[in-house]
């Protein structure tokens, strides 16, 4: 039986039946439902957090494993990036500078602005999105490593080319001159022994007994061997490549033959006094791209610094040439 409630009305001085308005009833129902909903949501959150189901626990463990793997991969990629940056820096500042080669531009690797943009993008991503960027980072590393391999292959070619260049560069005296006593006339303007006028002397004169061996000063191919009536008498011209050419004049006899491949230190003839000459000697010239160079600066392979300084002083003497 439903319980009926009464209240005392002070205006009518009578007890009257208490009637609850519909609006109040609806408000009470809504408040109850809201309280139940909030309590249920809090209960579910607490339950999910502290009492997960088997499936939820499995997913949580999988998520933790993915995060751990990402941390490991991210650290490894960071380490690889650092090592690659050091290699690129050493490549540009050390290896390529040795061979006087231009550094690889940033466009051939990964540009710094692109790297910074990529870093900002990664910082703004969620964990799931970060996982998807790993392949992109690895691909970037692969491209940079590929570019670096191309650079190292180029440097390997430079090394081989440098070895050939060193072998082709005149680097020894053309006659034995351990006592430095055979240099008779230097490069530059000298008195002509025949005409007694000052003329440009395009090489060095080494006074030596007739028959003294003459050596090739670098590897090359003989382009001329004989007497062409040009004043050099019996002479040899060797093309060393890389723009270098040497001339050996006034030989008593020529050993080398045109087209022959010559090694540095190989005998190509013997000292004489053929052609326009006033006595047994070797006239030696060095050319680079058709320009006359002072041969004295190409004796670094068989002279100490003290001997070189002494040779410079002898060559600077304004004496008379032999041819």
Coordinates of C-alpha atoms in Angstrom, one line a residue:
X1 CA 0.0 0.0 0.0
X2 CA 1.4 3.3 -1.1
X3 CA 2.3 5.6 1.8
X4 CA 0.5 9.0 1.8
X5 CA 2.2 12.1 3.1
X6 CA 0.5 15.1 4.6
X7 CA 1.6 18.6 5.7
X8 CA 0.1 21.3 7.9
X9 CA -1.1 24.3 5.9
X10 CA -0.7 27.4 8.2
X11 CA -3.0 29.4 5.9
X12 CA -6.0 27.1 6.2
X13 CA -4.9 25.6 9.6
X14 CA -5.6 22.1 8.2
X15 CA -3.5 19.0 7.3
X16 CA -3.5 18.6 3.6
X17 CA -2.3 15.8 1.3
X18 CA 1.4 16.4 -0.1
X19 CA 1.4 16.3 -3.9
X20 CA 4.9 16.2 -5.7
X21 CA 4.9 18.2 -9.0
X22 CA 5.9 16.3 -12.2
X23 CA 8.8 18.6 -12.8
X24 CA 10.4 17.7 -9.5
X25 CA 9.8 14.0 -10.1
X26 CA 11.6 14.2 -13.5
X27 CA 14.5 16.2 -12.0
X28 CA 14.9 13.6 -9.3
X29 CA 15.0 10.8 -11.9
X30 CA 17.5 12.6 -14.0
X31 CA 19.8 13.3 -11.0
X32 CA 19.6 9.7 -10.1
X33 CA 20.5 8.5 -13.6
X34 CA 23.4 11.0 -13.9
X35 CA 24.8 9.9 -10.6
X36 CA 24.5 6.2 -11.7
X37 CA 26.2 7.0 -15.0
X38 CA 29.1 8.9 -13.4
X39 CA 29.6 6.2 -10.8
X40 CA 29.6 3.5 -13.5
X41 CA 32.1 5.4 -15.7
X42 CA 34.4 5.8 -12.7
X43 CA 34.0 2.2 -11.8
X44 CA 34.8 1.1 -15.4
X45 CA 37.9 3.3 -15.5
X46 CA 39.2 1.9 -12.2
X47 CA 38.4 -1.6 -13.3
X48 CA 40.1 -1.2 -16.7
X49 CA 43.2 0.4 -15.1
X50 CA 43.7 -1.9 -12.2
X51 CA 41.8 -5.0 -13.2
X52 CA 42.2 -5.4 -17.0
X53 CA 40.8 -8.3 -18.9
X54 CA 43.1 -11.0 -20.5
X55 CA 42.7 -9.4 -23.9
X56 CA 43.4 -5.9 -22.6
X57 CA 46.4 -7.2 -20.8
X58 CA 47.7 -8.8 -24.0
X59 CA 47.2 -5.6 -25.9
X60 CA 48.9 -3.6 -23.2
X61 CA 51.9 -5.9 -23.2
X62 CA 52.0 -5.7 -27.0
X63 CA 51.9 -1.9 -26.9
X64 CA 54.7 -1.9 -24.3
X65 CA 56.8 -4.2 -26.5
X66 CA 56.3 -2.0 -29.5
X67 CA 57.4 1.1 -27.5
X68 CA 60.5 -0.7 -26.2
X69 CA 61.3 -1.8 -29.8
X70 CA 60.8 1.7 -31.1
X71 CA 63.1 3.1 -28.3
X72 CA 65.8 0.6 -29.3
X73 CA 65.4 1.3 -33.0
X74 CA 65.3 5.1 -32.4
X75 CA 68.5 4.9 -30.4
X76 CA 70.2 2.8 -33.1
X77 CA 69.2 5.2 -35.9
X78 CA 70.4 8.1 -33.8
X79 CA 73.8 6.4 -33.3
X80 CA 74.0 5.6 -37.1
X81 CA 73.2 9.2 -38.0
X82 CA 76.0 10.4 -35.7
X83 CA 78.5 8.0 -37.2
X84 CA 77.5 8.8 -40.7
X85 CA 77.8 12.6 -40.0
X86 CA 81.3 12.0 -38.8
X87 CA 82.2 10.0 -41.9
X88 CA 80.7 12.7 -44.2
X89 CA 82.6 15.4 -42.3
X90 CA 85.9 13.4 -42.5
X91 CA 85.2 12.7 -46.2
X92 CA 84.8 16.4 -47.0
X93 CA 87.4 17.9 -44.7
X94 CA 90.1 15.2 -44.8
X95 CA 90.0 12.7 -47.6
X96 CA 88.9 15.1 -50.4
X97 CA 91.1 17.9 -49.2
X98 CA 94.1 15.6 -49.6
X99 CA 93.3 15.2 -53.3
X100 CA 92.2 18.8 -53.7
X101 CA 88.7 17.6 -54.6
X102 CA 85.6 19.6 -54.1
X103 CA 83.4 18.6 -51.1
X104 CA 80.2 16.7 -51.9
X105 CA 77.4 19.3 -51.7
X106 CA 74.6 18.8 -49.1
X107 CA 72.1 18.3 -51.9
X108 CA 73.9 15.0 -52.7
X109 CA 73.3 13.8 -49.2
X110 CA 70.6 15.0 -46.8
X111 CA 70.2 18.7 -46.6
X112 CA 70.4 20.3 -43.2
X113 CA 67.1 22.1 -43.6
X114 CA 65.4 18.9 -44.5
X115 CA 66.9 17.2 -41.5
X116 CA 65.6 19.9 -39.2
X117 CA 62.2 19.8 -40.8
X118 CA 62.1 16.0 -40.3
X119 CA 63.1 16.4 -36.7
X120 CA 60.3 18.9 -36.1
X121 CA 57.8 16.6 -37.8
X122 CA 58.9 13.6 -35.7
X123 CA 58.6 15.6 -32.5
X124 CA 54.9 16.3 -33.3
X125 CA 53.9 12.7 -34.0
X126 CA 52.2 10.2 -31.7
X127 CA 53.8 6.9 -30.7
X128 CA 51.9 5.0 -33.5
X129 CA 52.9 7.6 -36.1
X130 CA 56.5 7.5 -34.9
X131 CA 56.6 3.8 -35.5
X132 CA 55.6 4.4 -39.1
X133 CA 58.5 6.9 -39.6
X134 CA 61.2 4.3 -38.8
X135 CA 61.1 2.9 -42.3
X136 CA 61.4 6.5 -43.7
X137 CA 64.4 7.2 -41.5
X138 CA 66.1 3.9 -42.5
X139 CA 65.5 4.8 -46.1
X140 CA 67.1 8.2 -45.6
X141 CA 70.1 6.5 -44.0
X142 CA 70.3 4.1 -46.9
X143 CA 70.3 7.0 -49.4
X144 CA 73.0 8.8 -47.5
X145 CA 75.1 5.6 -47.2
X146 CA 74.7 5.1 -51.0
X147 CA 75.9 8.6 -51.7
X148 CA 78.9 8.1 -49.3
X149 CA 79.8 4.8 -51.1
X150 CA 79.8 6.7 -54.4
X151 CA 82.2 9.3 -52.8
X152 CA 84.5 6.6 -51.4
X153 CA 84.6 5.0 -54.9
X154 CA 85.5 8.3 -56.3
X155 CA 88.3 8.8 -53.7
X156 CA 89.6 5.3 -54.5
X157 CA 89.9 6.5 -58.2
X158 CA 91.6 9.6 -57.0
X159 CA 94.1 7.5 -55.0
X160 CA 94.9 5.5 -58.1
X161 CA 95.1 8.6 -60.2
X162 CA 97.3 10.3 -57.6
X163 CA 99.7 7.3 -57.7
X164 CA 99.9 7.6 -61.5
X165 CA 100.4 11.4 -61.2
X166 CA 103.2 11.0 -58.7
X167 CA 104.9 8.5 -61.0
X168 CA 104.5 10.9 -64.0
X169 CA 105.9 13.9 -62.2
X170 CA 109.6 14.6 -62.7
X171 CA 111.2 14.0 -59.3
X172 CA 114.9 13.2 -59.6
X173 CA 118.0 14.6 -61.1
X174 CA 118.7 13.4 -64.7
X175 CA 122.4 12.5 -63.9
X176 CA 124.1 11.2 -60.8
X177 CA 125.0 14.3 -58.7
X178 CA 125.5 13.3 -55.1
X179 CA 128.1 15.9 -54.5
X180 CA 126.0 18.6 -56.1
X181 CA 129.0 19.6 -58.2
X182 CA 127.6 19.0 -61.7
X183 CA 125.0 21.8 -61.9
X184 CA 126.8 24.3 -64.2
X185 CA 124.0 26.7 -65.3
X186 CA 120.6 27.4 -64.0
X187 CA 117.1 28.4 -65.4
X188 CA 116.6 31.9 -66.6
X189 CA 118.5 34.6 -68.5
X190 CA 122.1 33.5 -69.1
X191 CA 125.0 34.6 -71.4
X192 CA 125.0 32.6 -74.6
X193 CA 128.4 30.8 -75.0
X194 CA 128.4 31.3 -78.8
X195 CA 126.8 34.7 -79.4
X196 CA 127.9 36.2 -76.0
X197 CA 124.5 37.9 -75.6
X198 CA 122.0 37.4 -72.8
X199 CA 119.3 34.9 -73.8
X200 CA 116.7 32.9 -72.0
X201 CA 118.0 29.5 -70.8
X202 CA 114.9 27.2 -70.6
X203 CA 116.5 24.5 -68.5
X204 CA 119.5 23.4 -66.4
X205 CA 123.0 22.4 -67.6
X206 CA 124.7 19.5 -65.9
X207 CA 128.4 19.3 -66.7
X208 CA 129.6 15.7 -66.7
X209 CA 132.2 13.5 -68.5
X210 CA 131.1 12.2 -71.9
X211 CA 129.4 8.8 -71.5
X212 CA 127.8 9.6 -68.1
X213 CA 124.4 7.8 -67.9
X214 CA 121.3 10.0 -68.3
X215 CA 118.2 8.9 -66.4
X216 CA 114.5 9.5 -67.1
X217 CA 113.1 11.6 -64.2
X218 CA 109.6 10.2 -64.4
X219 CA 107.5 7.5 -66.0
X220 CA 106.3 8.2 -69.5
X221 CA 106.5 7.5 -73.3
X222 CA 109.3 8.6 -75.5
X223 CA 107.9 11.0 -78.2
X224 CA 111.3 12.0 -79.8
X225 CA 114.7 10.3 -79.8
X226 CA 117.4 11.5 -82.2
X227 CA 118.8 14.7 -83.9
X228 CA 116.4 17.1 -85.5
X229 CA 118.9 19.9 -86.2
X230 CA 117.3 22.2 -83.6
X231 CA 120.4 22.8 -81.6
X232 CA 119.8 20.1 -79.0
X233 CA 121.9 17.6 -81.0
X234 CA 121.0 14.0 -80.1
X235 CA 118.2 14.4 -77.6
X236 CA 115.2 12.7 -76.1
X237 CA 111.7 14.1 -75.3
X238 CA 109.4 12.1 -72.9
X239 CA 105.7 12.7 -72.5
X240 CA 104.8 11.9 -68.9
X241 CA 101.1 12.7 -69.2
X242 CA 99.2 15.1 -67.0
X243 CA 100.7 17.9 -69.1
X244 CA 104.3 17.1 -68.1
X245 CA 107.1 16.7 -70.7
X246 CA 110.9 16.5 -70.2
X247 CA 113.8 17.1 -72.7
X248 CA 117.3 15.7 -72.5
X249 CA 119.8 17.3 -74.9
X250 CA 123.3 17.0 -76.4
X251 CA 123.7 13.2 -75.9
X252 CA 126.7 11.4 -77.3
X253 CA 124.4 8.4 -77.9
X254 CA 120.7 7.8 -77.5
X255 CA 119.4 4.6 -76.0
X256 CA 115.7 5.2 -75.8
X257 CA 113.5 4.7 -78.8
X258 CA 110.4 6.6 -79.9
X259 CA 107.2 5.0 -78.5
X260 CA 109.1 3.2 -75.8
X261 CA 107.5 3.2 -72.3
X262 CA 110.1 4.5 -69.8
X263 CA 110.2 4.1 -66.0
X264 CA 111.7 6.7 -63.7
X265 CA 115.4 6.0 -63.2
X266 CA 115.8 4.1 -66.5
X267 CA 118.9 5.0 -68.6
X268 CA 117.8 6.8 -71.8
X269 CA 121.2 7.8 -73.2
X270 CA 124.7 9.2 -72.3
X271 CA 126.1 12.6 -71.9
X272 CA 127.8 14.2 -74.9
X273 CA 128.4 17.5 -76.7
X274 CA 126.3 17.2 -79.9
X275 CA 124.4 20.1 -81.4
X276 CA 124.9 23.7 -80.2
X277 CA 127.2 22.9 -77.3
X278 CA 130.6 24.1 -76.0
X279 CA 131.5 21.0 -74.0
X280 CA 130.1 17.7 -72.6
X281 CA 127.0 18.3 -70.6
X282 CA 123.3 17.5 -70.3
X283 CA 120.8 20.2 -71.1
X284 CA 117.6 19.3 -69.2
X285 CA 114.1 20.9 -69.5
X286 CA 110.7 20.4 -67.8
X287 CA 107.5 21.6 -69.5
X288 CA 104.0 21.7 -68.1
X289 CA 101.2 22.2 -70.7
X290 CA 103.7 23.7 -73.1
X291 CA 105.2 26.1 -70.5
X292 CA 108.9 26.1 -69.5
X293 CA 109.3 25.3 -65.7
X294 CA 112.5 25.6 -63.6
X295 CA 113.6 21.9 -63.3
X296 CA 115.3 22.6 -60.0
X297 CA 111.9 22.5 -58.2
X298 CA 111.4 18.8 -59.3
X299 CA 114.4 17.3 -57.4
X300 CA 112.6 16.6 -54.1
X301 CA 112.9 12.8 -54.3
X302 CA 116.7 12.7 -54.0
X303 CA 117.6 15.9 -52.1
X304 CA 117.5 16.9 -48.5
X305 CA 116.3 20.4 -47.6
X306 CA 119.9 21.5 -47.0
X307 CA 121.0 20.1 -50.4
X308 CA 118.1 21.7 -52.1
X309 CA 118.9 25.1 -50.6
X310 CA 122.5 24.7 -51.8
X311 CA 121.3 23.7 -55.3
X312 CA 119.1 26.9 -55.4
X313 CA 122.1 29.1 -54.7
X314 CA 124.2 27.4 -57.4
X315 CA 121.4 27.7 -60.0
X316 CA 120.9 31.3 -59.1
X317 CA 124.5 32.2 -60.1
X318 CA 124.4 34.4 -63.3
X319 CA 127.0 32.4 -65.2
X320 CA 127.3 31.4 -68.8
X321 CA 125.3 28.4 -70.2
X322 CA 126.9 25.5 -72.1
X323 CA 124.5 25.8 -75.1

